[in-house]
Amino acid sequence: MPSYRAPVEDVLFLLNDVLGIHRHDNLPGFADASPDVVEAVLSEGGKLAEEMLAPVNLPGDQEGCTRNADGSVATPKGFKAAYDAYAAGGWMGLSVPEEFGGQGLPQILNTAIQEFASSANLALAMYPGLTQGAIAALLVHGSEEQKKTYLPKMVEGAWTGTMNLTEPHCGTDLGLLKTKAAPNGDGSYSLTGTKIFISAGEHDMSENIVHLVIARIEGAPAGTKGISLFVVPKFLVNADGSVGERNGVSCGSIEHKMGIHGNSTCVMNYDGAKGWLVGEANRGLNAMFVMMNEARLAVGVQGLGQSEVAYQNAVAYAKDRLQGRALTGAKAPEKAADPIIVHPDVRRTLMQIRAFNEAARALVLWTALQSDIVHRSQDAKERQAADDHMGLMTPVVKGVLTDRGFENAVAAQQLFGGHGYIEEWGMSQFVRDARIAMIYEGANGIQAMDLIGRKLPKDGGRAMMTFLGEVQTFIKDHNEDEALKAFTGPLQAALNDLQGATMWFMQNAMAKPDNAGAGATDYMHLLGLVAMGYMWARIAKAAAARKRQGTGSAERMDSKLVTGRFYMERMLPETAVRLARIKVGADTTMALPVEAF
Amino acid sequence: MPSYRAPVEDVLFLLNDVLGIHRHDNLPGFADASPDVVEAVLSEGGKLAEEMLAPVNLPGDQEGCTRNADGSVATPKGFKAAYDAYAAGGWMGLSVPEEFGGQGLPQILNTAIQEFASSANLALAMYPGLTQGAIAALLVHGSEEQKKTYLPKMVEGAWTGTMNLTEPHCGTDLGLLKTKAAPNGDGSYSLTGTKIFISAGEHDMSENIVHLVIARIEGAPAGTKGISLFVVPKFLVNADGSVGERNGVSCGSIEHKMGIHGNSTCVMNYDGAKGWLVGEANRGLNAMFVMMNEARLAVGVQGLGQSEVAYQNAVAYAKDRLQGRALTGAKAPEKAADPIIVHPDVRRTLMQIRAFNEAARALVLWTALQSDIVHRSQDAKERQAADDHMGLMTPVVKGVLTDRGFENAVAAQQLFGGHGYIEEWGMSQFVRDARIAMIYEGANGIQAMDLIGRKLPKDGGRAMMTFLGEVQTFIKDHNEDEALKAFTGPLQAALNDLQGATMWFMQNAMAKPDNAGAGATDYMHLLGLVAMGYMWARIAKAAAARKRQGTGSAERMDSKLVTGRFYMERMLPETAVRLARIKVGADTTMALPVEAF
């Protein structure tokens, strides 16, 4: 049975020492997040993940969800109790404004809790995760009445939320959607169509399910310009706010998936279901994008979450499993063999995952901090800079953290040998669960295209120029710092590769867009490598400062410095091959006629 | 439902044009393999894979194996019929000497058939695959009586074989094994112990199961020097060769695995089971190694097989799925959207898999040809060179082809978006099945250690020096060839990286073996990249020659040249980052104390 321990101390170090969140105490909610509140929130959230969510993860995978003949869906044993504990603890509304029942604390804290929950039980964490996404969309685009009707119930966890985009013939290309909305004349609409891959579409954990659904109003333009967003509750809501009669939406079937078996992935049938427009007609994609950005960051966190839990279990196994002797002579001569952690190839695997996890966590929290600034700052310039960062880093957090998170789960599984392939050990589940994060909320190839086609050129490349400038300034400011030499040198080389790639696209992709497409994935990973390299440099700076001050555990800080050096020496140099591939361009990639495949 | 088409034409091109197998017609069996025989064998084998094995692959995954209360194991519906067709076609003994009922044809042909079978149905292909491994071990190490008793029945497929190494507490480190063999005084032994992860350990497809089992004879030395190999039939064999009474070996349980559900993976209990020594006492590992080398090559082929079938299905989907428009303007304006194969990132994915598949197939067949030379040549020098090649390339074929094969299955699955995650589409199965090939027959980290610790230094590095020399000579000989410019240049750069890494180990790993361990996996992949690059250069040479001669389809040859260029431009340059990592050495990797993990 796999285990999980929330990395509370690491998060605290990142928040306090690396990101210095208390410099932002002028933002609403931040002053409330005093150091002891932050510590209490993280410890309690960690405990919830460890004690309530993790124990039902493996059994939930093995049992899965069941659709009954009446269209209801049963979640695995123990899921409802764990979900209830999550809701009762007030976690759903951690960062939601107090007027809707939330606690108004910074989103950065909620992000840390999302990581814990994803590590402990991804399938389960998705139920509140999707609810938080729906809350975010209603907060921004819902009418006052909609907010009053839905938010308090969702924030207390009595009602959950979903996001209905995909149809059988369209996923990425939502302009093709066929679901129709006909006005009923009373302000409501009647929705008809089929949605697929709807996570948490039907289940037994909440009194009501609030579906956010995109559809085309009769007579609206074709393509993406005719898409509107609707709120469609499973049960209509009475005037007094209580749950009323059943709406015309039902689960037609549930999917048999590779993983996240504990989450019910539904085909949802809308048969004249009553819905209400959210935001403006035909501007549904805009409203949905709010939800999608939140969701994309959360999915990136899921990649990190699976990498972290897989790492923890691989470490435990590597310390325990006796097999062979160290190349440098027996390390446990009293035993029949040495624990496999003595072998350099095992050590390399663990270091690689660990070096990713710490930097990815920093990148995620840094980005969540920008989200707080976007939503809470009074300073327009600060808001713009934060928004630039969010736009640039969202595809990276989603695409890179899930690609690597999956790879790391596979690498951790590998250390178990044959046992890794046996379901009872739980490593297979981490791999199977991590796999979905590369696909949903926009497959990673789409993230790469979003980065290179939209985020990079936006506002004349302002976001990227700012990022490049920030990293360059950091290097200049710390070039003479002996403690950071092992960091600034490699970071400069990687930054040069990123600059070279960016320049190459400016010169070669305008006239020939296929050059952008063929290099998009490499560019996304190149930016991810540099962003995580920058995170390591900042972590190293904070760790060195702690050592100088003599506060906290010197061993802990030394471990960070070693792990960071590993990243700089062995992982960051990958930027060179990414750049080389980008510069090849699209010619050979696109040369074959379609029939040749 | 996924589909499969055996790449018969590609194999023929490799055999005839690239490897020129008919230059070896002096070897026993090769003259019989006339061009029309080869073509007939491949077409028939392809048909068997397409029509009998592939259709029961997905259903077999969903049904899985069942252990009954009496310890018997039922394989999925249709498996026995497919297996019977395989046996009846004489495929089991394709390369086995005629005196034991085989056809005596070259192993290279059998290897091609193994790829087809692995692509079509990996779980099913393992039953004959393990039997062929057991046949190989008995051929080399069995007594005349053992050969006569077991081989004809195994060659006709009436009896199957297994390989029993692993125990709960030992996999890699077989010296720890606990299974005991006590002499019965009549030349037989009584075996007692538990073996785990025994593929095809018990099933309903054959009359008898011939287990090859390693155990320690009472009083034998501890460690690997006290391991003996035994043949232990499920049913004892009567003097007339018929199946007699049940032996004391049974299946205690079957494992719940991530994939290859159609293969029964058993815990085997030996309770005083009667067995007979194969080869010399205490020299069991040597005998087992014969089987393991055959098996390791076959597992490499499995990696290729999953990559190929995943590729074929991804191509079909990419041509069919309409989503978005080409960056360069609509390619199918009459449709609602373009097929996704127009998108450069999709194209890049397909090219990457395809460029691997063709080179990996060449490498596998080239290595199988060396195996034929080792076993059939009269020329000691030729045999030695072939044996050197086998030793060097076996870990590469096993480790690199399964690592990449899995990655490619994942990449192919990715193109399906959400559908890739749904079991009915079959892409998840390819990923889950491919995963085991990285683990069994020596996890890939062990392959890397085998390469760097044993194969590389053996005989003063003769095998590697010969390989480096061969590639260098090819480059020199074709440097002026305009048609090969795009190949020889990048190949030289990659070869330099391989030489640099080899040199670095010579200078830095003797005194500090951890430097070898920390760089082992990178080195294995570096060698794999160069070996496949060399294969592409040879394929390009053959394709260019065909074009000059005007024989065969020019479009087909052009496709090969483009695919090869893609490999040289975008995949081979990875050698640089592999070299960079190797040169970092082990210091940072090994720096953390164990408690810091």
mmCIF file of C-alpha atoms in Angstrom, chain A residues 166-174 176 196-197 255-261 265 311 315 319 321-328 336-337 341-345 347-348 350-351 354 403 406 409-424 428 431-436 438-439 443-446 448-449 512-522 555 558-560 562-563 565-566 569-571 573-575 577 580-582 584-586 588-597, chain B residues 166-174 176 196-197 255-261 265 311 315 319 321-328 336-337 341-345 347-348 350-351 354 403 406 409-424 428 431-436 438-439 443-446 448-449 512-522 555 558-560 562-563 565-566 569-571 573-575 577 580-582 584-586 588-597:
data_model
loop_
_atom_site.group_PDB
_atom_site.id
_atom_site.type_symbol
_atom_site.label_atom_id
_atom_site.label_comp_id
_atom_site.label_asym_id
_atom_site.label_seq_id
_atom_site.Cartn_x
_atom_site.Cartn_y
_atom_site.Cartn_z
ATOM 1 C CA THR A 166 -16.255 18.333 -25.450
ATOM 2 C CA GLU A 167 -18.592 16.606 -27.877
ATOM 3 C CA PRO A 168 -17.920 13.371 -29.756
ATOM 4 C CA HIS A 169 -16.687 15.160 -32.884
ATOM 5 C CA CYS A 170 -15.025 18.121 -31.222
ATOM 6 C CA GLY A 171 -12.564 18.665 -28.439
ATOM 7 C CA THR A 172 -9.874 21.156 -29.349
ATOM 8 C CA ASP A 173 -11.929 22.719 -32.108
ATOM 9 C CA LEU A 174 -14.940 23.891 -30.139
ATOM 10 C CA LEU A 176 -17.688 22.618 -34.384
ATOM 11 C CA ILE A 196 -18.583 13.592 -23.558
ATOM 12 C CA PHE A 197 -15.673 13.182 -21.140
ATOM 13 C CA GLU A 255 -16.205 5.722 -19.686
ATOM 14 C CA HIS A 256 -13.783 2.856 -19.044
ATOM 15 C CA LYS A 257 -10.551 4.684 -18.654
ATOM 16 C CA MET A 258 -6.871 3.937 -18.254
ATOM 17 C CA GLY A 259 -6.860 5.627 -14.861
ATOM 18 C CA ILE A 260 -8.602 8.038 -12.457
ATOM 19 C CA HIS A 261 -11.132 5.235 -12.002
ATOM 20 C CA THR A 265 -16.267 10.436 -16.534
ATOM 21 C CA TYR A 311 8.882 9.866 -5.706
ATOM 22 C CA VAL A 315 12.417 6.472 -2.052
ATOM 23 C CA LYS A 319 15.797 2.284 1.013
ATOM 24 C CA ARG A 321 14.734 -3.312 -1.124
ATOM 25 C CA LEU A 322 17.990 -5.285 -0.767
ATOM 26 C CA GLN A 323 19.580 -6.282 -4.042
ATOM 27 C CA GLY A 324 23.207 -6.362 -5.130
ATOM 28 C CA ARG A 325 26.156 -4.510 -3.643
ATOM 29 C CA ALA A 326 27.362 -0.946 -4.095
ATOM 30 C CA LEU A 327 30.011 -0.556 -6.820
ATOM 31 C CA THR A 328 32.254 0.959 -4.168
ATOM 32 C CA ALA A 336 22.375 -10.157 2.522
ATOM 33 C CA ALA A 337 22.615 -7.243 0.080
ATOM 34 C CA ILE A 341 19.524 3.336 -3.138
ATOM 35 C CA VAL A 342 23.301 2.749 -3.103
ATOM 36 C CA HIS A 343 23.304 2.211 -6.890
ATOM 37 C CA PRO A 344 24.149 5.342 -8.889
ATOM 38 C CA ASP A 345 21.486 4.670 -11.537
ATOM 39 C CA ARG A 347 20.157 7.554 -7.168
ATOM 40 C CA ARG A 348 20.167 9.384 -10.505
ATOM 41 C CA LEU A 350 15.534 9.777 -7.569
ATOM 42 C CA MET A 351 17.586 12.965 -7.926
ATOM 43 C CA ARG A 354 13.293 15.366 -6.795
ATOM 44 C CA ASP A 403 4.702 15.688 -19.387
ATOM 45 C CA PHE A 406 4.106 11.415 -16.052
ATOM 46 C CA ALA A 409 5.856 8.490 -12.293
ATOM 47 C CA VAL A 410 7.129 6.022 -14.910
ATOM 48 C CA ALA A 411 10.709 6.404 -13.659
ATOM 49 C CA ALA A 412 9.620 5.878 -10.047
ATOM 50 C CA GLN A 413 7.654 2.798 -11.057
ATOM 51 C CA GLN A 414 10.762 1.471 -12.813
ATOM 52 C CA LEU A 415 12.689 1.309 -9.533
ATOM 53 C CA PHE A 416 10.224 -1.300 -8.280
ATOM 54 C CA GLY A 417 11.164 -3.762 -11.017
ATOM 55 C CA GLY A 418 8.413 -6.332 -11.542
ATOM 56 C CA HIS A 419 6.593 -5.136 -8.435
ATOM 57 C CA GLY A 420 6.035 -1.811 -10.167
ATOM 58 C CA TYR A 421 3.888 -3.566 -12.741
ATOM 59 C CA ILE A 422 1.630 -5.204 -10.131
ATOM 60 C CA GLU A 423 -1.424 -3.150 -9.267
ATOM 61 C CA GLU A 424 -1.293 -3.887 -5.541
ATOM 62 C CA SER A 428 0.918 1.566 -11.781
ATOM 63 C CA VAL A 431 1.376 6.256 -13.891
ATOM 64 C CA ARG A 432 -2.133 5.606 -15.183
ATOM 65 C CA ASP A 433 -3.584 8.540 -13.257
ATOM 66 C CA ALA A 434 -0.781 10.925 -14.240
ATOM 67 C CA ARG A 435 -1.381 10.099 -17.909
ATOM 68 C CA ILE A 436 -4.700 11.973 -18.095
ATOM 69 C CA MET A 438 -1.219 15.403 -20.361
ATOM 70 C CA ILE A 439 -4.508 15.143 -22.223
ATOM 71 C CA ALA A 443 -3.723 18.281 -24.842
ATOM 72 C CA ASN A 444 -0.112 19.320 -24.348
ATOM 73 C CA GLY A 445 0.449 19.878 -28.067
ATOM 74 C CA ILE A 446 -2.335 22.472 -27.852
ATOM 75 C CA ALA A 448 2.528 24.409 -26.980
ATOM 76 C CA MET A 449 0.573 26.016 -29.816
ATOM 77 C CA LYS A 512 6.202 30.254 -42.477
ATOM 78 C CA PRO A 513 3.889 29.353 -39.638
ATOM 79 C CA ASP A 514 4.719 25.639 -39.914
ATOM 80 C CA ASN A 515 8.130 26.512 -38.471
ATOM 81 C CA ALA A 516 6.337 27.583 -35.312
ATOM 82 C CA GLY A 517 4.188 24.476 -35.223
ATOM 83 C CA ALA A 518 7.077 22.077 -35.739
ATOM 84 C CA GLY A 519 9.072 23.664 -32.907
ATOM 85 C CA ALA A 520 6.228 24.422 -30.511
ATOM 86 C CA THR A 521 6.606 21.484 -28.152
ATOM 87 C CA ASP A 522 10.375 21.897 -27.976
ATOM 88 C CA GLU A 555 21.307 19.798 6.366
ATOM 89 C CA ASP A 558 22.493 21.654 1.913
ATOM 90 C CA SER A 559 20.146 19.088 0.379
ATOM 91 C CA LYS A 560 18.466 21.845 -1.576
ATOM 92 C CA VAL A 562 22.893 19.702 -3.955
ATOM 93 C CA THR A 563 19.571 18.948 -5.615
ATOM 94 C CA ARG A 565 23.194 21.639 -8.612
ATOM 95 C CA PHE A 566 22.006 18.310 -9.993
ATOM 96 C CA GLU A 569 24.386 20.083 -14.261
ATOM 97 C CA ARG A 570 22.262 17.302 -15.682
ATOM 98 C CA MET A 571 18.781 18.540 -16.534
ATOM 99 C CA PRO A 573 21.590 21.368 -20.484
ATOM 100 C CA GLU A 574 18.690 19.762 -22.364
ATOM 101 C CA THR A 575 17.937 23.297 -23.576
ATOM 102 C CA VAL A 577 19.028 19.965 -27.980
ATOM 103 C CA ALA A 580 18.853 22.584 -32.133
ATOM 104 C CA ARG A 581 15.562 20.898 -33.030
ATOM 105 C CA ILE A 582 13.692 24.181 -33.223
ATOM 106 C CA VAL A 584 15.809 22.674 -38.005
ATOM 107 C CA GLY A 585 12.421 24.118 -38.905
ATOM 108 C CA ALA A 586 9.458 22.363 -40.482
ATOM 109 C CA THR A 588 11.532 17.691 -43.289
ATOM 110 C CA THR A 589 8.686 17.309 -40.811
ATOM 111 C CA MET A 590 6.159 18.383 -43.426
ATOM 112 C CA ALA A 591 7.848 16.886 -46.498
ATOM 113 C CA LEU A 592 5.991 13.595 -46.827
ATOM 114 C CA PRO A 593 2.705 13.517 -48.689
ATOM 115 C CA VAL A 594 -0.170 12.350 -46.470
ATOM 116 C CA GLU A 595 -0.468 9.112 -48.473
ATOM 117 C CA ALA A 596 3.079 8.182 -47.466
ATOM 118 C CA PHE A 597 1.991 7.674 -43.864
ATOM 119 C CA THR B 166 12.626 -14.479 -9.742
ATOM 120 C CA GLU B 167 11.716 -15.029 -6.099
ATOM 121 C CA PRO B 168 9.932 -12.583 -3.812
ATOM 122 C CA HIS B 169 13.144 -11.247 -2.321
ATOM 123 C CA CYS B 170 15.346 -11.490 -5.420
ATOM 124 C CA GLY B 171 15.111 -10.466 -9.023
ATOM 125 C CA THR B 172 18.271 -8.820 -10.267
ATOM 126 C CA ASP B 173 20.412 -10.338 -7.534
ATOM 127 C CA LEU B 174 19.845 -14.044 -8.184
ATOM 128 C CA LEU B 176 20.049 -14.536 -3.009
ATOM 129 C CA ILE B 196 7.160 -15.221 -8.753
ATOM 130 C CA PHE B 197 6.380 -13.312 -11.952
ATOM 131 C CA GLU B 255 -0.849 -11.314 -10.553
ATOM 132 C CA HIS B 256 -3.069 -8.300 -11.266
ATOM 133 C CA LYS B 257 -0.930 -6.353 -13.649
ATOM 134 C CA MET B 258 -0.931 -3.009 -15.398
ATOM 135 C CA GLY B 259 -1.010 -4.753 -18.779
ATOM 136 C CA ILE B 260 -0.419 -7.964 -20.746
ATOM 137 C CA HIS B 261 -3.592 -9.184 -19.085
ATOM 138 C CA THR B 265 1.790 -14.224 -14.651
ATOM 139 C CA TYR B 311 2.056 4.265 -34.868
ATOM 140 C CA VAL B 315 -1.732 7.475 -38.431
ATOM 141 C CA LYS B 319 -5.974 11.070 -41.176
ATOM 142 C CA ARG B 321 -10.072 13.035 -37.129
ATOM 143 C CA LEU B 322 -11.190 16.492 -38.267
ATOM 144 C CA GLN B 323 -10.192 19.304 -35.942
ATOM 145 C CA GLY B 324 -8.969 22.817 -36.660
ATOM 146 C CA ARG B 325 -7.394 24.156 -39.815
ATOM 147 C CA ALA B 326 -3.837 23.946 -41.122
ATOM 148 C CA LEU B 327 -1.686 26.949 -40.172
ATOM 149 C CA THR B 328 -1.060 27.453 -43.893
ATOM 150 C CA ALA B 336 -15.905 21.139 -41.438
ATOM 151 C CA ALA B 337 -12.225 20.975 -40.446
ATOM 152 C CA ILE B 341 -2.352 15.182 -39.734
ATOM 153 C CA VAL B 342 -2.020 18.676 -41.286
ATOM 154 C CA HIS B 343 -0.779 20.082 -37.973
ATOM 155 C CA PRO B 344 3.030 20.220 -37.680
ATOM 156 C CA ASP B 345 3.043 19.036 -34.062
ATOM 157 C CA ARG B 347 3.252 15.367 -38.008
ATOM 158 C CA ARG B 348 6.345 15.713 -35.827
ATOM 159 C CA LEU B 350 4.314 10.623 -36.298
ATOM 160 C CA MET B 351 7.686 11.259 -37.949
ATOM 161 C CA ARG B 354 8.276 6.268 -37.714
ATOM 162 C CA ASP B 403 12.335 2.734 -23.446
ATOM 163 C CA PHE B 406 7.002 2.847 -24.591
ATOM 164 C CA ALA B 409 3.177 4.291 -27.577
ATOM 165 C CA VAL B 410 2.512 7.184 -25.189
ATOM 166 C CA ALA B 411 3.074 9.727 -27.974
ATOM 167 C CA ALA B 412 0.752 7.843 -30.331
ATOM 168 C CA GLN B 413 -1.897 7.683 -27.614
ATOM 169 C CA GLN B 414 -1.545 11.430 -27.124
ATOM 170 C CA LEU B 415 -2.741 12.134 -30.677
ATOM 171 C CA PHE B 416 -6.116 10.619 -29.777
ATOM 172 C CA GLY B 417 -6.790 13.271 -27.132
ATOM 173 C CA GLY B 418 -9.381 12.067 -24.637
ATOM 174 C CA HIS B 419 -10.163 9.029 -26.777
ATOM 175 C CA GLY B 420 -6.631 7.804 -26.154
ATOM 176 C CA TYR B 421 -7.471 7.454 -22.470
ATOM 177 C CA ILE B 422 -10.576 5.339 -23.090
ATOM 178 C CA GLU B 423 -9.875 1.604 -23.099
ATOM 179 C CA GLU B 424 -12.181 0.823 -26.031
ATOM 180 C CA SER B 428 -4.147 2.595 -23.562
ATOM 181 C CA VAL B 431 0.956 1.810 -23.504
ATOM 182 C CA ARG B 432 0.203 -0.555 -20.633
ATOM 183 C CA ASP B 433 1.531 -3.576 -22.525
ATOM 184 C CA ALA B 434 4.664 -1.771 -23.723
ATOM 185 C CA ARG B 435 5.459 -0.803 -20.135
ATOM 186 C CA ILE B 436 6.435 -4.331 -19.074
ATOM 187 C CA MET B 438 11.191 -1.944 -19.858
ATOM 188 C CA ILE B 439 11.066 -4.093 -16.749
ATOM 189 C CA ALA B 443 15.141 -3.813 -15.915
ATOM 190 C CA ASN B 444 16.627 -1.261 -18.293
ATOM 191 C CA GLY B 445 18.920 0.179 -15.633
ATOM 192 C CA ILE B 446 20.439 -3.299 -15.380
ATOM 193 C CA ALA B 448 22.803 -0.148 -18.920
ATOM 194 C CA MET B 449 25.027 -1.556 -16.181
ATOM 195 C CA LYS B 512 35.680 5.690 -9.536
ATOM 196 C CA PRO B 513 33.086 3.136 -10.576
ATOM 197 C CA ASP B 514 30.209 5.399 -9.529
ATOM 198 C CA ASN B 515 31.074 7.539 -12.547
ATOM 199 C CA ALA B 516 30.168 4.582 -14.719
ATOM 200 C CA GLY B 517 26.965 3.892 -12.822
ATOM 201 C CA ALA B 518 25.772 7.491 -12.938
ATOM 202 C CA GLY B 519 26.326 7.690 -16.703
ATOM 203 C CA ALA B 520 25.249 4.183 -17.650
ATOM 204 C CA THR B 521 21.730 4.909 -18.852
ATOM 205 C CA ASP B 522 22.859 7.935 -20.841
ATOM 206 C CA GLU B 555 7.941 7.254 -53.706
ATOM 207 C CA ASP B 558 11.842 8.963 -51.129
ATOM 208 C CA SER B 559 9.793 8.438 -47.984
ATOM 209 C CA LYS B 560 12.666 6.526 -46.463
ATOM 210 C CA VAL B 562 12.892 11.942 -45.803
ATOM 211 C CA THR B 563 12.241 9.892 -42.672
ATOM 212 C CA ARG B 565 16.739 12.930 -42.678
ATOM 213 C CA PHE B 566 14.225 13.648 -39.928
ATOM 214 C CA GLU B 569 18.212 16.371 -38.017
ATOM 215 C CA ARG B 570 15.983 16.080 -34.989
ATOM 216 C CA MET B 571 16.668 12.873 -33.096
ATOM 217 C CA PRO B 573 21.516 15.446 -31.981
ATOM 218 C CA GLU B 574 20.332 14.164 -28.594
ATOM 219 C CA THR B 575 23.765 12.525 -28.368
ATOM 220 C CA VAL B 577 23.133 16.178 -24.139
ATOM 221 C CA ALA B 580 27.224 16.319 -21.444
ATOM 222 C CA ARG B 581 25.428 14.425 -18.671
ATOM 223 C CA ILE B 582 27.950 11.601 -18.703
ATOM 224 C CA VAL B 584 29.287 15.522 -15.203
ATOM 225 C CA GLY B 585 30.166 12.330 -13.366
ATOM 226 C CA ALA B 586 28.700 10.955 -10.164
ATOM 227 C CA THR B 588 26.411 15.467 -7.259
ATOM 228 C CA THR B 589 24.321 12.368 -7.918
ATOM 229 C CA MET B 590 25.853 10.599 -4.937
ATOM 230 C CA ALA B 591 26.330 13.634 -2.671
ATOM 231 C CA LEU B 592 23.224 13.420 -0.507
ATOM 232 C CA PRO B 593 23.258 11.204 2.562
ATOM 233 C CA VAL B 594 20.606 8.484 2.390
ATOM 234 C CA GLU B 595 18.662 10.133 5.223
ATOM 235 C CA ALA B 596 18.199 13.240 3.072
ATOM 236 C CA PHE B 597 15.880 11.344 0.755
#
